[in-house]
Coordinates of C-alpha atoms and ligand atoms in Angstrom, one line a residue:
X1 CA 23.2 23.8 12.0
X2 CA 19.6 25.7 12.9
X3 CA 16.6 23.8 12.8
X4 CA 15.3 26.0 10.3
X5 CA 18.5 25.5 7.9
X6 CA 18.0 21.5 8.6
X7 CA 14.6 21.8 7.7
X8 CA 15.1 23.9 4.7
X9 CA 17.6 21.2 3.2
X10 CA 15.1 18.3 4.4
X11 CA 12.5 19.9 2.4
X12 CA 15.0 20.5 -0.8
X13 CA 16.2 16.8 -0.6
X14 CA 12.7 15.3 -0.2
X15 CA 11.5 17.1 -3.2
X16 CA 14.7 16.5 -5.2
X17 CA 14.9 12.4 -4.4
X18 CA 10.6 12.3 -4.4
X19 CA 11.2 11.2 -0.8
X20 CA 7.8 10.8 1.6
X21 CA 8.6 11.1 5.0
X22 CA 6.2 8.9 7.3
X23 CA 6.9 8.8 11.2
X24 CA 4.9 7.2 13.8
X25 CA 2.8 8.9 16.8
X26 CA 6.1 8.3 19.4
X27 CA 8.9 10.1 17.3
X28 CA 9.7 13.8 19.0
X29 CA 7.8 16.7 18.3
X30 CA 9.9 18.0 15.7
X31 CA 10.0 15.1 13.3
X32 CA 6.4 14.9 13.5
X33 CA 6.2 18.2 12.8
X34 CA 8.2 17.7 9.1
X35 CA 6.5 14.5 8.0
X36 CA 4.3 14.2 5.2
X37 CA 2.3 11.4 7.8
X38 CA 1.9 10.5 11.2
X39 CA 0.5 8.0 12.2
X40 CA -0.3 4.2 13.7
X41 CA 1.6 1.0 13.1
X42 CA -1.2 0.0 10.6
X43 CA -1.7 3.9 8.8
X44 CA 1.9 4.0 8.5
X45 CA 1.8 0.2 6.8
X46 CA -1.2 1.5 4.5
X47 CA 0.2 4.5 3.6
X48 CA 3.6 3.0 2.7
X49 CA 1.9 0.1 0.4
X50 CA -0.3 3.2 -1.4
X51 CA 2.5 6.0 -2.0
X52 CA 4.0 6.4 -5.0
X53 CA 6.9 8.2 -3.7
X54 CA 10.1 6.8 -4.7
X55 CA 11.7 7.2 -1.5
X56 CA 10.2 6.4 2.1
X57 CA 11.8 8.0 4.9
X58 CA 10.8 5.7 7.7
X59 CA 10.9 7.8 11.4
X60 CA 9.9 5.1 13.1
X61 CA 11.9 1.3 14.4
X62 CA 13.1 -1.2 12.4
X63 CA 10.0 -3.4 12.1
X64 CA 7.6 -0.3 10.5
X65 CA 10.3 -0.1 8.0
X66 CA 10.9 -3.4 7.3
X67 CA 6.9 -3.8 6.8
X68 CA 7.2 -1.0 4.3
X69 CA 9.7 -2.4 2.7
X70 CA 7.9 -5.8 2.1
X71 CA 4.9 -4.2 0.9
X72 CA 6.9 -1.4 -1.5
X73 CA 9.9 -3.6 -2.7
X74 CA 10.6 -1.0 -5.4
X75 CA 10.9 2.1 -3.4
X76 CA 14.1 3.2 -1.2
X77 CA 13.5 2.3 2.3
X78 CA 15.5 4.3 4.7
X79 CA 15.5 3.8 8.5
X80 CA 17.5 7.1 9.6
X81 CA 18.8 5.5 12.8
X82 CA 19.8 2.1 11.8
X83 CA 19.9 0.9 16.0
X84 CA 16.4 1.9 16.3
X85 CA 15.0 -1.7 17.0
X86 CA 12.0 -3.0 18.9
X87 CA 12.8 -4.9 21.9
X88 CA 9.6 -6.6 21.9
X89 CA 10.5 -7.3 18.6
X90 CA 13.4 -9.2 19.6
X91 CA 11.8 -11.7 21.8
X92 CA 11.0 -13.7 19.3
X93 CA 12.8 -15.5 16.7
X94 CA 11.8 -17.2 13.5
X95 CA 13.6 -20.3 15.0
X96 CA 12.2 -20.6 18.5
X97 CA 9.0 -19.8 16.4
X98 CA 9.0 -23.2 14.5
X99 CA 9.8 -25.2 17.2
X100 CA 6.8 -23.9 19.1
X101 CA 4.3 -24.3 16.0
X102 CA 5.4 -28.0 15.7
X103 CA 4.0 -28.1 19.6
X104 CA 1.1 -26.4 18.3
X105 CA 0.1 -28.1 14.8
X106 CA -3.8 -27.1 15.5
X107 CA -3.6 -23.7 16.1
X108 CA -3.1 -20.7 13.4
X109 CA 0.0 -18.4 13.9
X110 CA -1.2 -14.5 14.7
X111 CA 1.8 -12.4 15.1
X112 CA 1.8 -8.7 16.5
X113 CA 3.4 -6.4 13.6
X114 CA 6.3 -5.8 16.2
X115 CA 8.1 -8.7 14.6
X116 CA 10.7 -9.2 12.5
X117 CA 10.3 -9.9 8.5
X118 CA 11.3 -13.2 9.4
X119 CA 9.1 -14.2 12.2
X120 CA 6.0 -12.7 9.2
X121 CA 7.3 -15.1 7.0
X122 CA 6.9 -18.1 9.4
X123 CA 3.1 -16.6 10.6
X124 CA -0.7 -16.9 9.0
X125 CA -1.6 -13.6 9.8
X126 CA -0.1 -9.9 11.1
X127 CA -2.3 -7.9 13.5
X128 CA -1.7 -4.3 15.3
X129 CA -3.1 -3.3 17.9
X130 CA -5.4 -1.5 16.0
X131 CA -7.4 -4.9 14.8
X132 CA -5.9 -7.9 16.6
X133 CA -9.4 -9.2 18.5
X134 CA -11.0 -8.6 14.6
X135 CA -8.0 -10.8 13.2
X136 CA -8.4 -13.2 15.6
X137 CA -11.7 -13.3 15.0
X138 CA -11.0 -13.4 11.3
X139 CA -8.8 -16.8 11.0
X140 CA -11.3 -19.7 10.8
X141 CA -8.6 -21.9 13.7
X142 CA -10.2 -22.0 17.4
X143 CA -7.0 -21.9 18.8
X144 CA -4.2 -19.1 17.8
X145 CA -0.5 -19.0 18.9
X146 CA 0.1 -15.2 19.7
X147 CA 3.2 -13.6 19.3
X148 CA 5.2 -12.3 20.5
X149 CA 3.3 -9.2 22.7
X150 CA 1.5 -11.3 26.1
X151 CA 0.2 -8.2 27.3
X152 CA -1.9 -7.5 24.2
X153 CA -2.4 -11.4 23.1
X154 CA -3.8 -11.6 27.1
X155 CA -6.1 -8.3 26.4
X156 CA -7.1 -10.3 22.9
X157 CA -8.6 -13.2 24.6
X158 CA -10.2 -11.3 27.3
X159 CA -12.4 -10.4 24.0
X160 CA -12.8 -13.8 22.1
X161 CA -13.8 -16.9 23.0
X162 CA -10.6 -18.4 20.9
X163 CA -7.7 -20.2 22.9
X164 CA -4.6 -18.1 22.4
X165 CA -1.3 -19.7 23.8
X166 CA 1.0 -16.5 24.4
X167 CA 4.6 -16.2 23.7
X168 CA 6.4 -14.5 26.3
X169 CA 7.0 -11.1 25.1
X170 CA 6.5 -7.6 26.1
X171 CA 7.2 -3.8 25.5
X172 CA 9.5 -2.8 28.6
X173 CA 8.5 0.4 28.1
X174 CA 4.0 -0.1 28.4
X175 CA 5.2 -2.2 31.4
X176 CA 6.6 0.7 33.4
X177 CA 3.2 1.9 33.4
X178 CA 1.5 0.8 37.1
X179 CA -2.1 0.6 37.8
X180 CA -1.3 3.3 40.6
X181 CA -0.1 5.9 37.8
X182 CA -3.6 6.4 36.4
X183 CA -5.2 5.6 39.6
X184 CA -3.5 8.6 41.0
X185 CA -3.8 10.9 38.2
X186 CA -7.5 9.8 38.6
X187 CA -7.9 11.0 41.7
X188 CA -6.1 14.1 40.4
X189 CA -8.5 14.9 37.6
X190 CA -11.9 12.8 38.8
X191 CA -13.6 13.9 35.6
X192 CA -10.3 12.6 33.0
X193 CA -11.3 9.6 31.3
X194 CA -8.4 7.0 31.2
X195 CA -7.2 5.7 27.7
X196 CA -4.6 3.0 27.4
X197 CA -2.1 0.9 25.1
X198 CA -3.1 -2.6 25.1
X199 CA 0.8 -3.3 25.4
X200 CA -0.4 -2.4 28.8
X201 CA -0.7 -5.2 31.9
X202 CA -3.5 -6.3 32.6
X203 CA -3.9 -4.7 36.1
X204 CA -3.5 -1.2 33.9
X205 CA -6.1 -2.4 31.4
X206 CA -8.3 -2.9 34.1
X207 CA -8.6 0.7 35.5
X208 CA -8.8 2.2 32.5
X209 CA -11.7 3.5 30.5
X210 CA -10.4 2.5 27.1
X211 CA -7.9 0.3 25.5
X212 CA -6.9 1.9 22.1
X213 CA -4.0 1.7 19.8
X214 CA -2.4 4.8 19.1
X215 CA -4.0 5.8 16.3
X216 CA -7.8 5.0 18.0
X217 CA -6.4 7.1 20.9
X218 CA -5.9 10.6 18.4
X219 CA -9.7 9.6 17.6
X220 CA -11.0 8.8 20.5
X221 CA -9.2 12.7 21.6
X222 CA -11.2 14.4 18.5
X223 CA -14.8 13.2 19.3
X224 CA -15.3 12.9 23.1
X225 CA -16.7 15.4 25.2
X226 CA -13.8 14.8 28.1
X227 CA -11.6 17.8 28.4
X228 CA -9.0 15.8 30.0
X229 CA -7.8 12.7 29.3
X230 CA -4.8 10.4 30.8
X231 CA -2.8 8.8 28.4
X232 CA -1.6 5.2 29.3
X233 CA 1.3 4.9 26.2
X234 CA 4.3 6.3 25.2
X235 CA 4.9 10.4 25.7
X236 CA 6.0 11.0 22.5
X237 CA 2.0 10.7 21.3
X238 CA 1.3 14.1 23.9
X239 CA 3.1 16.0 21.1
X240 CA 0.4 15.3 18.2
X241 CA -2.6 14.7 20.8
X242 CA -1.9 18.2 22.3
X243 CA -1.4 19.7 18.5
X244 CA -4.9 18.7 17.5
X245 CA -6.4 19.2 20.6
X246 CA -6.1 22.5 21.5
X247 CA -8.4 22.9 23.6
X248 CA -8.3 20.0 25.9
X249 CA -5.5 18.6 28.2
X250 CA -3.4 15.3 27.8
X251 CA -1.7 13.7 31.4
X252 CA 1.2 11.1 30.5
X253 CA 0.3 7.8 33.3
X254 CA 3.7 7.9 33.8
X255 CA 7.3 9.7 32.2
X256 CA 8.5 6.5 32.7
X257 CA 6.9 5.2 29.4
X258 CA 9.5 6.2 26.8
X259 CA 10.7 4.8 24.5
X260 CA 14.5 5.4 23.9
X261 CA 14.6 3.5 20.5
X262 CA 11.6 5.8 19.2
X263 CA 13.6 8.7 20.3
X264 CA 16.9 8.1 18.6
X265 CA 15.4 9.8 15.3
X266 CA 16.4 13.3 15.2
X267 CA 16.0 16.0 12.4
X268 CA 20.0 15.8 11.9
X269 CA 19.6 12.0 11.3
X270 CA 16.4 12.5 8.5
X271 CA 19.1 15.4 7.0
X272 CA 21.6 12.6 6.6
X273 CA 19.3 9.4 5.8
X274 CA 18.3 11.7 2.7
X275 CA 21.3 12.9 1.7
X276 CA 23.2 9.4 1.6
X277 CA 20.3 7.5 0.9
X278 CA 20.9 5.1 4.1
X279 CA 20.6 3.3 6.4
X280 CA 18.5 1.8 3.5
X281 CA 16.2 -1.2 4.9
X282 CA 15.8 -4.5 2.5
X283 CA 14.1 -7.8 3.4
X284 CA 15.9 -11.1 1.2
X285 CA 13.2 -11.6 -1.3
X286 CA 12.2 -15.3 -0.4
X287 CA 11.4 -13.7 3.0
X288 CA 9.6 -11.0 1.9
X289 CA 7.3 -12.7 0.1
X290 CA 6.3 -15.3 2.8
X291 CA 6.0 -12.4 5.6
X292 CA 3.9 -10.6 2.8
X293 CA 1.0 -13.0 2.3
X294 CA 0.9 -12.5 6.1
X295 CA 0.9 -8.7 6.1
X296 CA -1.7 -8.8 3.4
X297 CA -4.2 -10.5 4.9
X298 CA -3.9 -7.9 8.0
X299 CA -4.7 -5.7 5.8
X300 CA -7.3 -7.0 4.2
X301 CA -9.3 -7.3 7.9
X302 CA -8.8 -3.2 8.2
X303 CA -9.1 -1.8 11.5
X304 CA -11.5 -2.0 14.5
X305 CA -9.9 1.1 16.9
Ligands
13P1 P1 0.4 1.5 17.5 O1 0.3 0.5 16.4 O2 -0.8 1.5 18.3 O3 0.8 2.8 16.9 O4 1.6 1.0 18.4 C1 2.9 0.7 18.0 C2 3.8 0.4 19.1 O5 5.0 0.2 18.9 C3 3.3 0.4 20.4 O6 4.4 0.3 21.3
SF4_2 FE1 8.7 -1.6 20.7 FE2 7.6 -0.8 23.0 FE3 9.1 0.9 21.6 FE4 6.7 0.2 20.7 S1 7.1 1.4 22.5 S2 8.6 0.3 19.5 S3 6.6 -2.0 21.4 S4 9.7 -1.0 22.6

């Protein structure tokens, strides 16, 4: 089939089943390019507890659709790849969680939005990379057990004077980024400012000029005066960064930093998703509830970048 004859029926089947289609700053081009939203982990969350769709059409991994599930329990939540996971994610379970809280019985539980619904349910608070130093600073506990992203918890307590113990975990795609990718591409382009992921290592953090979640990077592209800029995340952001930003140039640190999961949505696989109405995400409601309390207060902090 054409794209345009996929599209055509994507657009026919969303209308028809009052389907919203969100999809997060990483998915290719041309599924950004049909959403009704792109966006963050944290727009994508808020938009998915506001819409009154009946359907959401999640073009994102497992964990985005599971939050949107937990916030929207009423509404079809379809996940049009149902092996798109989160590694990171997977470094962590509600388990091995427990038993480290019962090491820890001082210290609140902050856990990255790149978790499952059951390691929410067994946390205080959620956090994305958009607001984890102002959720951290928002839990009244001096010391925080962060899971399950080092990288970012170790960025988080470069900015607070909290103690965060950090779980092992990390996005094995940020870490192919190197310190001498955007040192390189600095010397390349000496007036490019740097912007990175804090998923990032620390080494990368500390050559860059700015440490942004996705969503701060698309604003941090609209107001500065830089013409270039080198993006230290996941390529599949270029797409919308180079959409809005006509008029200024994007460098990926590295074409290493992909990530295959993001990439398993296609246009075919929205087509389907809408037609049968799966891979339909559900979280078991004793779960959902518990991981919601902790979703809810993230969202009650807002964002910072
Ligand atoms: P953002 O919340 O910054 O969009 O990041 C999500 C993610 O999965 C990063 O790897
Ligand atoms: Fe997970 Fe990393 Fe992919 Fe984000 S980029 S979804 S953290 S594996």
């Amino acid at each position: 089939m054409a794209n345009t004859e996929i599209i055509e029926k994507i657009t026919d089947l969303r209308a028809k089943r009052q389907a919203v289609i969100l999809a997060h700053n990483y998915q290719i081009g041309k599924v950004q390019d049909i959403a009704d939203f792109v966006g963050d982990s944290l727009e994508l969350s808020q938009n998915a507890a506001k819409t009154e769709a009946k359907v959401i059409v999640f073009c994102g991994v497992h964990f985005m659709a599971e939050t949107a599930y937990i916030l929207s329990p009423n509404k079809t939540v379809l996940l049009p790849d149902i092996n798109a996971g989160c590694p990171m994610a997977n470094m962590i379970t509600a388990e091995s969680l427990r038993v480290k809280k019962k090491e820890l019985p001082g210290a609140a539980v902050v856990c990255y939005v790149n978790s499952s619904a059951e390691v929410k349910a067994e946390s205080d608070i959620c956090c994305t990379s958009a607001n984890a130093v102002k959720v951290v600073e928002s839990v009244p506990n001096d010391e925080i057990l962060f899971v399950p992203d080092q990288y970012l918890g170790h960025y988080v307590a470069t900015q607070t004077k909290k103690k965060l113990h950090l779980w092992p975990g990390y996005c094995p795609t940020h870490v192919k980024i190197q310190p001498e990718d955007i040192l390189k591409l600095k010397r390349q382009y000496p007036e490019a400012k740097a912007i990175v992921h804090p998923e990032c290592r620390p080494e990368v953090i500390a050559v860059a000029d700015e440490v942004l979640s996705t969503g701060g990077m698309m604003r941090f592209a609209r107001q500065t005066e830089a013409k270039e800029i080198i993006i230290g995340t996941e390529i599949g952001i270029i797409h919308r960064l180079s959409k809005e930003n006509p008029d200024k140039k994007f460098y990926p640190a590295s074409p290493k930093a992909t990530c295959p999961n993001m990439k398993r949505i296609t246009l075919e696989k929205v087509l389907w998703s809408l037609q049968d109405m799966s891979p339909e995400i559900k979280v078991p409601e004793e779960v959902r509830l518990k991981a919601k309390i902790a979703v809810d207060r993230m969202l009650a902090v807002g964002r910072s970048s």
